[in-house]
PDB file of C-alpha atoms and ligand atoms in Angstrom:
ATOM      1  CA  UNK J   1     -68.259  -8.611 -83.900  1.00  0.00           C
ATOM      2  CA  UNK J   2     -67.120  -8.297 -80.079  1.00  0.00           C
ATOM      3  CA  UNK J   3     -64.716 -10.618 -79.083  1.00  0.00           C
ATOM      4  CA  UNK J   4     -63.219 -13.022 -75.802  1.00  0.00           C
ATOM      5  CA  UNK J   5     -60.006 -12.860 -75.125  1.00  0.00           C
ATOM      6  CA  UNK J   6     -58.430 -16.650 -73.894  1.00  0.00           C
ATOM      7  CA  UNK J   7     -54.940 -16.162 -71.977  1.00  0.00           C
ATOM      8  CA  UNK J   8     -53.092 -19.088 -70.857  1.00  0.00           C
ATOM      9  CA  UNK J   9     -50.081 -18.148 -68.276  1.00  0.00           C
ATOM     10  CA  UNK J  10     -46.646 -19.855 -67.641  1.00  0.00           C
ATOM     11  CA  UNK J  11     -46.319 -23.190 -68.644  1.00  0.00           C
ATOM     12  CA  UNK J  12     -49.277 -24.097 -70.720  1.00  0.00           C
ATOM     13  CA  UNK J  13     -47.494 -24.166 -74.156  1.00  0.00           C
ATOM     14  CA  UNK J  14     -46.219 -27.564 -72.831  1.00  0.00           C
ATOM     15  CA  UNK J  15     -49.770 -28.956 -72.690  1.00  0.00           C
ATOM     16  CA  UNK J  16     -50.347 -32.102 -74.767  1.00  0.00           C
ATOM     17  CA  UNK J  17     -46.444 -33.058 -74.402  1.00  0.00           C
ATOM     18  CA  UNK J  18     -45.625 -34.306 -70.829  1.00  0.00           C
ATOM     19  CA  UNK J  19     -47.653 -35.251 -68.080  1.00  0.00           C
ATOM     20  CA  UNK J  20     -51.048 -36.407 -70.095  1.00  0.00           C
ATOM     21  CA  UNK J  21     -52.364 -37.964 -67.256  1.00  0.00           C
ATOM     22  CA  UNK J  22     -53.092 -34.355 -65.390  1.00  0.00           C
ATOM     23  CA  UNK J  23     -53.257 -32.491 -68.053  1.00  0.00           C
ATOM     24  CA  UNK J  24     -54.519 -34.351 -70.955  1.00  0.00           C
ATOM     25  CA  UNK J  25     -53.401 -35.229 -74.675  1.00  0.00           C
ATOM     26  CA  UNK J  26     -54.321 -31.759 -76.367  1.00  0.00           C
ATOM     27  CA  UNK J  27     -52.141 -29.459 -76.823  1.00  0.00           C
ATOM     28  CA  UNK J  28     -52.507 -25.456 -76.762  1.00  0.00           C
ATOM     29  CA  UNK J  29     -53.398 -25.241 -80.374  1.00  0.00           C
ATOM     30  CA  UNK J  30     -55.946 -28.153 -80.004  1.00  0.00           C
ATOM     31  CA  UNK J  31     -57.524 -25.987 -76.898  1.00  0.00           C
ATOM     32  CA  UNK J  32     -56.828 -22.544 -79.133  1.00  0.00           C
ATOM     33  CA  UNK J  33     -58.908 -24.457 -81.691  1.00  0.00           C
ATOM     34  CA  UNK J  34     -61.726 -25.658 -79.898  1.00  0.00           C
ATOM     35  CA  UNK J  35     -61.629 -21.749 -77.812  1.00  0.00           C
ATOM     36  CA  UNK J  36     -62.558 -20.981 -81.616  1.00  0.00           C
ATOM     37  CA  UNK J  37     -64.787 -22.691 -82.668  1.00  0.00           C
ATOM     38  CA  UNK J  38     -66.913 -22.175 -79.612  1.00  0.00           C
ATOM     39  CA  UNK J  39     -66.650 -18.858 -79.669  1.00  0.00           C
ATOM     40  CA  UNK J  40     -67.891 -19.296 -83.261  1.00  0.00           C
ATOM     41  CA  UNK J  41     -70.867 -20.951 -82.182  1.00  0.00           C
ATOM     42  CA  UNK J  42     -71.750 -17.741 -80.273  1.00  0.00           C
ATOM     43  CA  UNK J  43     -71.306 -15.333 -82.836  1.00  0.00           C
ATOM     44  CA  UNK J  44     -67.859 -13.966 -81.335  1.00  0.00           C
ATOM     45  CA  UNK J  45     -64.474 -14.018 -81.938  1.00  0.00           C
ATOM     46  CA  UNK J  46     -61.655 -15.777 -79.846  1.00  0.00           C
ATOM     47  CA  UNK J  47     -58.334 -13.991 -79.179  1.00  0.00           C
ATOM     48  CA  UNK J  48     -55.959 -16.548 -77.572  1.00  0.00           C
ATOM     49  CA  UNK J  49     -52.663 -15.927 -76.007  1.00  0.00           C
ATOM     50  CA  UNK J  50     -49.703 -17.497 -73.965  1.00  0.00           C
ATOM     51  CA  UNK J  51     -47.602 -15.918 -72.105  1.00  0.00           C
ATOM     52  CA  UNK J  52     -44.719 -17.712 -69.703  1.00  0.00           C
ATOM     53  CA  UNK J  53     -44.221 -13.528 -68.268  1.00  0.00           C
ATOM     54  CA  UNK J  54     -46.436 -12.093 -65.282  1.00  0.00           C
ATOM     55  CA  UNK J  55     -45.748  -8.707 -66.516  1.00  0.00           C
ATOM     56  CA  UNK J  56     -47.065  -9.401 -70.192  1.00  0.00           C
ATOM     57  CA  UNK J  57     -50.181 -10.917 -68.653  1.00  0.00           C
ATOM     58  CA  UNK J  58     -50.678  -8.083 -66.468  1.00  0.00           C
ATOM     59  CA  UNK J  59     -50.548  -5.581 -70.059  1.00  0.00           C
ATOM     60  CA  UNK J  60     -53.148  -7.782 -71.757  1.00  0.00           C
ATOM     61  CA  UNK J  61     -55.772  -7.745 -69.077  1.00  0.00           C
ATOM     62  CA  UNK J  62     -55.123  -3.844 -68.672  1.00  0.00           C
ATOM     63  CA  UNK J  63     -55.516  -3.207 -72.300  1.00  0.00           C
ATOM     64  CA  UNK J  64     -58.471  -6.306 -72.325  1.00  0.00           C
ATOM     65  CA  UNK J  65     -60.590  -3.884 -69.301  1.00  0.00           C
ATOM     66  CA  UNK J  66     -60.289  -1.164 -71.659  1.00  0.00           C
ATOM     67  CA  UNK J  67     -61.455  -3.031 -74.393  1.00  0.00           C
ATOM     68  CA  UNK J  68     -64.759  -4.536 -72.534  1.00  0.00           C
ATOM     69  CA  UNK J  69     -65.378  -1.093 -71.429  1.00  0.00           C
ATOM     70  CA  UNK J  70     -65.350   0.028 -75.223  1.00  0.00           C
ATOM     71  CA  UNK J  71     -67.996  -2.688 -76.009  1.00  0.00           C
ATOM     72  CA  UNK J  72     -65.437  -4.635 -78.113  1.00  0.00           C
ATOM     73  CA  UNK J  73     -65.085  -7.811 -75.626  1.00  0.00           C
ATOM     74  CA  UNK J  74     -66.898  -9.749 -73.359  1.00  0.00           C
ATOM     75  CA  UNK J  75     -64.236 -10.610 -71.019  1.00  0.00           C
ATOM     76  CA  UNK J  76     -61.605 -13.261 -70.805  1.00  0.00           C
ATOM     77  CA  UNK J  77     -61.000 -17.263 -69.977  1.00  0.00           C
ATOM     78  CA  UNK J  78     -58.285 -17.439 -67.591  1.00  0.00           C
ATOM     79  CA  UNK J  79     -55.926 -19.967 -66.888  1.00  0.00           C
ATOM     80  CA  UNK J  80     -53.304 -18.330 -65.113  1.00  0.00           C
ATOM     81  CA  UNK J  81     -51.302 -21.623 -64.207  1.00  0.00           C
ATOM     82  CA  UNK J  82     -48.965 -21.401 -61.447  1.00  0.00           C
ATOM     83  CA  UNK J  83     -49.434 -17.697 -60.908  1.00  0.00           C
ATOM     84  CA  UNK J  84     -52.769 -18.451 -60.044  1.00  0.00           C
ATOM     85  CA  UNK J  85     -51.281 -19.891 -56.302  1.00  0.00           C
ATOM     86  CA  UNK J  86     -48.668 -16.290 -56.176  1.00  0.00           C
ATOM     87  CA  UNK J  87     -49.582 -13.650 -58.169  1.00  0.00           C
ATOM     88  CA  UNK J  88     -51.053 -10.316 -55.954  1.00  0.00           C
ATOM     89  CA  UNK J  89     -50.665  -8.358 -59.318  1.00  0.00           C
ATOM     90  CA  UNK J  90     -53.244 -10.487 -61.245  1.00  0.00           C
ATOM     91  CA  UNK J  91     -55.633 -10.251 -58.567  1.00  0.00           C
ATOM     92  CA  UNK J  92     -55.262  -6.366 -58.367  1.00  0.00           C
ATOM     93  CA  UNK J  93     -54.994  -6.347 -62.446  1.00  0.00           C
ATOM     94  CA  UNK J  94     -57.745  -8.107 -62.358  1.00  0.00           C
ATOM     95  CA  UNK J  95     -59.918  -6.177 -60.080  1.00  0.00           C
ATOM     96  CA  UNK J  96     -58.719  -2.870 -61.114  1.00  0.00           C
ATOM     97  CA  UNK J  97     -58.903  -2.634 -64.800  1.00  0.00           C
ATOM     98  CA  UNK J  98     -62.197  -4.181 -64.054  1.00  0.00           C
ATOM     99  CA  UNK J  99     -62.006  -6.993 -66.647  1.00  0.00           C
ATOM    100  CA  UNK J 100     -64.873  -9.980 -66.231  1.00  0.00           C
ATOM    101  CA  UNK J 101     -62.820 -13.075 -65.898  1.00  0.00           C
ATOM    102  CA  UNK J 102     -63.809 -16.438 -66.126  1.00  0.00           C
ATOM    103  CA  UNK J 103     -60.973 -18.516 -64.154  1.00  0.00           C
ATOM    104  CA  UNK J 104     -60.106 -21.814 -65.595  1.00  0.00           C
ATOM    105  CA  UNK J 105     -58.021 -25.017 -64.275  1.00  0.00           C
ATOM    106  CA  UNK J 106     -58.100 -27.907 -66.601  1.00  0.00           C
ATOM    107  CA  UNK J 107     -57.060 -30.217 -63.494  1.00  0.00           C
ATOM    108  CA  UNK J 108     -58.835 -30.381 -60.065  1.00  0.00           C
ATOM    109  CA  UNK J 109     -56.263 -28.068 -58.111  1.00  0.00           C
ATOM    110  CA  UNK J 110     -58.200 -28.845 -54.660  1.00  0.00           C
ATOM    111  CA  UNK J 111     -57.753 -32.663 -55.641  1.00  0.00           C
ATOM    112  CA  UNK J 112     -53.832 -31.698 -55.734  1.00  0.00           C
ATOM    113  CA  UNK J 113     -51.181 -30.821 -53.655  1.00  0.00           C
ATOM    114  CA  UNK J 114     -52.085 -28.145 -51.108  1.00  0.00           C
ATOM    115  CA  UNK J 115     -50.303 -25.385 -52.178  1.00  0.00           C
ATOM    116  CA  UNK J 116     -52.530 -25.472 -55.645  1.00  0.00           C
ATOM    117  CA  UNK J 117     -55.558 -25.551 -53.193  1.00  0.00           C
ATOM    118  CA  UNK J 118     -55.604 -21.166 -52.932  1.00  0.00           C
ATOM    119  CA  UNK J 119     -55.942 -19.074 -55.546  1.00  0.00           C
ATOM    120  CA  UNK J 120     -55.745 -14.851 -55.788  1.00  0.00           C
ATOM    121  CA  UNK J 121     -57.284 -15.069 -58.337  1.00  0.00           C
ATOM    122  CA  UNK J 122     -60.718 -16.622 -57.276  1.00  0.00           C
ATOM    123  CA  UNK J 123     -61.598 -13.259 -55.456  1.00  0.00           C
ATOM    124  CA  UNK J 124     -61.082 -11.365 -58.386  1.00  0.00           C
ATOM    125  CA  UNK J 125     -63.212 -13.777 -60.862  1.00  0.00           C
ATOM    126  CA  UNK J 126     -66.849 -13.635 -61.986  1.00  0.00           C
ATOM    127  CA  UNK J 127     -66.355 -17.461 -62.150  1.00  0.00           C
ATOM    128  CA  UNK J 128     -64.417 -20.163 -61.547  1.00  0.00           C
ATOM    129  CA  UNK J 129     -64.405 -23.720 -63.897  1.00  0.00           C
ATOM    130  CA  UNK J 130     -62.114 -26.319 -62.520  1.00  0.00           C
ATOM    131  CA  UNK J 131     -61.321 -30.134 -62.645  1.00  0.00           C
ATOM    132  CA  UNK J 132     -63.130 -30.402 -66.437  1.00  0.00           C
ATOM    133  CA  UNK J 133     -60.378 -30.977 -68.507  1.00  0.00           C
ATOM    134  CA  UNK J 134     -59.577 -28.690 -71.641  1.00  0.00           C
ATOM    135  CA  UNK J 135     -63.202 -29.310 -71.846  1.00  0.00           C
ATOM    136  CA  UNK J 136     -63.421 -26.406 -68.896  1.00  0.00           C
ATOM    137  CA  UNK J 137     -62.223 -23.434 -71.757  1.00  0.00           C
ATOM    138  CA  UNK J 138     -65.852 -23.981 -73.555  1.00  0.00           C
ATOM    139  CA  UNK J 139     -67.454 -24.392 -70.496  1.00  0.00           C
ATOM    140  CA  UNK J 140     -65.963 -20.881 -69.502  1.00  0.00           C
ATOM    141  CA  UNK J 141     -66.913 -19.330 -72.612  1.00  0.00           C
ATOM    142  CA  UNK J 142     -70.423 -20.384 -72.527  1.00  0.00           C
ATOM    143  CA  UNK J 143     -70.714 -19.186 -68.498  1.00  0.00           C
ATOM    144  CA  UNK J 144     -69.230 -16.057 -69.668  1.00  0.00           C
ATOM    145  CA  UNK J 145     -71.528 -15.388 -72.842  1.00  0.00           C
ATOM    146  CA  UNK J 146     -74.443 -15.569 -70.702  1.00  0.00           C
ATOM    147  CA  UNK J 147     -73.094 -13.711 -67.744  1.00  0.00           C
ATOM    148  CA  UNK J 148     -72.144 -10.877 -70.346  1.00  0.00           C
ATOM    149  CA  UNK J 149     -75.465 -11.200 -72.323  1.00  0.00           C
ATOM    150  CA  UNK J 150     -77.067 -10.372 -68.494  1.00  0.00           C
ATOM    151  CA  UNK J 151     -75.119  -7.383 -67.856  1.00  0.00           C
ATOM    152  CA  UNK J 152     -76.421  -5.934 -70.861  1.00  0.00           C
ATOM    153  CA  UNK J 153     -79.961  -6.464 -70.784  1.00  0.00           C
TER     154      UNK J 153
HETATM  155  O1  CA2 S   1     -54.889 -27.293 -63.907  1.00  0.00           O
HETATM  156  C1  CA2 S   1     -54.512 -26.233 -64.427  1.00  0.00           C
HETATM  157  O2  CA2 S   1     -54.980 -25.792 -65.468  1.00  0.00           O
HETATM  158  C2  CA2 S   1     -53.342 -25.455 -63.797  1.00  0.00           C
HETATM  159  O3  CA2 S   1     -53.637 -24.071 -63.924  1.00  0.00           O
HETATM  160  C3  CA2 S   1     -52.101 -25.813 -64.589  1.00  0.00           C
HETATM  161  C4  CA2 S   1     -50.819 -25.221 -64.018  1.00  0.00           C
HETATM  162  C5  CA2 S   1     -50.708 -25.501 -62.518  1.00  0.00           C
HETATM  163  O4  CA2 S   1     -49.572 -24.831 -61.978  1.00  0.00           O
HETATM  164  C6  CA2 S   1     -51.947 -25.067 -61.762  1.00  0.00           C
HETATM  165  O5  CA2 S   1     -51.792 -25.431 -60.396  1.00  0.00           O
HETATM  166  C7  CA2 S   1     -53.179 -25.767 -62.320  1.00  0.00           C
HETATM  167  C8  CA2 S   1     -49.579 -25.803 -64.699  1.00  0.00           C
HETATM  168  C9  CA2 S   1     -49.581 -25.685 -66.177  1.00  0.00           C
HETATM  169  C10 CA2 S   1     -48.422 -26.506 -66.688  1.00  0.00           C
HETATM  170  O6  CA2 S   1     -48.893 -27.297 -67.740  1.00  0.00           O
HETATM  171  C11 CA2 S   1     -48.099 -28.313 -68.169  1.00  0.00           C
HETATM  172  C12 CA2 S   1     -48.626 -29.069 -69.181  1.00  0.00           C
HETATM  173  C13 CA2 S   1     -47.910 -30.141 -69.652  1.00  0.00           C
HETATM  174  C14 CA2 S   1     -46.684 -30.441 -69.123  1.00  0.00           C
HETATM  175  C15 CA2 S   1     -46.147 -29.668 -68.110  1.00  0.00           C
HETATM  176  C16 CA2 S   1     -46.878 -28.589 -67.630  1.00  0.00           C
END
């Protein structure tokens, strides 16, 4: 059964604790849960992660590229948090292990303060979800189901 791999960057293991009015009232394992059970729903299997580390990200979507390559994954939900606004080494992972990424923001970051209005990563993504809650990691694994499903045929 091929798999999608969900990875949640710096910060995001604090969801459902502080600051429920951005963020919501779920936390990681709620999202981790419902990242399952959608990815049930298509017939795939959901590989979630955390990681608070750059570097550790970086290894996962290397290792992820070679893995959609191999026919074992479809891609991966992103929500790199705050690296999202700095990080020239996810773009470039991103783009060079050539990994199809679905980007996700569970708040509206152009409804925010302006330095959460750019993103490297955007450039990088085969699509972007933003502003739809934890509701936006289904969303993203739905978009990326079908965009993978079109590749193929
Ligand atoms: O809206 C999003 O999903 C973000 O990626 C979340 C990041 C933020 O830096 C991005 O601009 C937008 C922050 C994640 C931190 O999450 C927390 C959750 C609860 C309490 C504190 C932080």
């Amino acid at each position: 059964m091929a798999s999608v791999l969900i990875l949640n960057g710096p910060n995001l293991n604090l969801l459902g604790t502080r600051e429920p009015g951005i963020y919501g009232a779920q936390t990681l394992k709620d999202v981790e849960a419902l990242c399952h059970e959608t990815a049930a729903g298509l017939g795939l299997t959901a590989d979630c992660r955390q990681s608070n580390h750059e570097g550790e990200l970086l290894d996962w979507i290397h290792q992820a590229g070679a893995d959609q390559a191999a026919g074992h994954l479809i891609g991966a939900v992103l929500n790199a948090g705050a690296y999202t606004h700095t990080s020239i080494a996810l773009h470039d992972a991103i783009k060079g292990s050539g990994l199809r990424v679905i980007e996700v923001h569970i708040s509206n970051v152009h409804a925010r303060e302006p330095f959460r209005h750019h993103s490297y990563l955007s450039p990088a993504a085969a699509g972007i979800v933003v502003g739809f809650g934890t509701e936006g990691y289904p969303l993203a694994i739905q978009g990326l189901h079908r965009l993978a499903s079109a590749a193929q045929s």
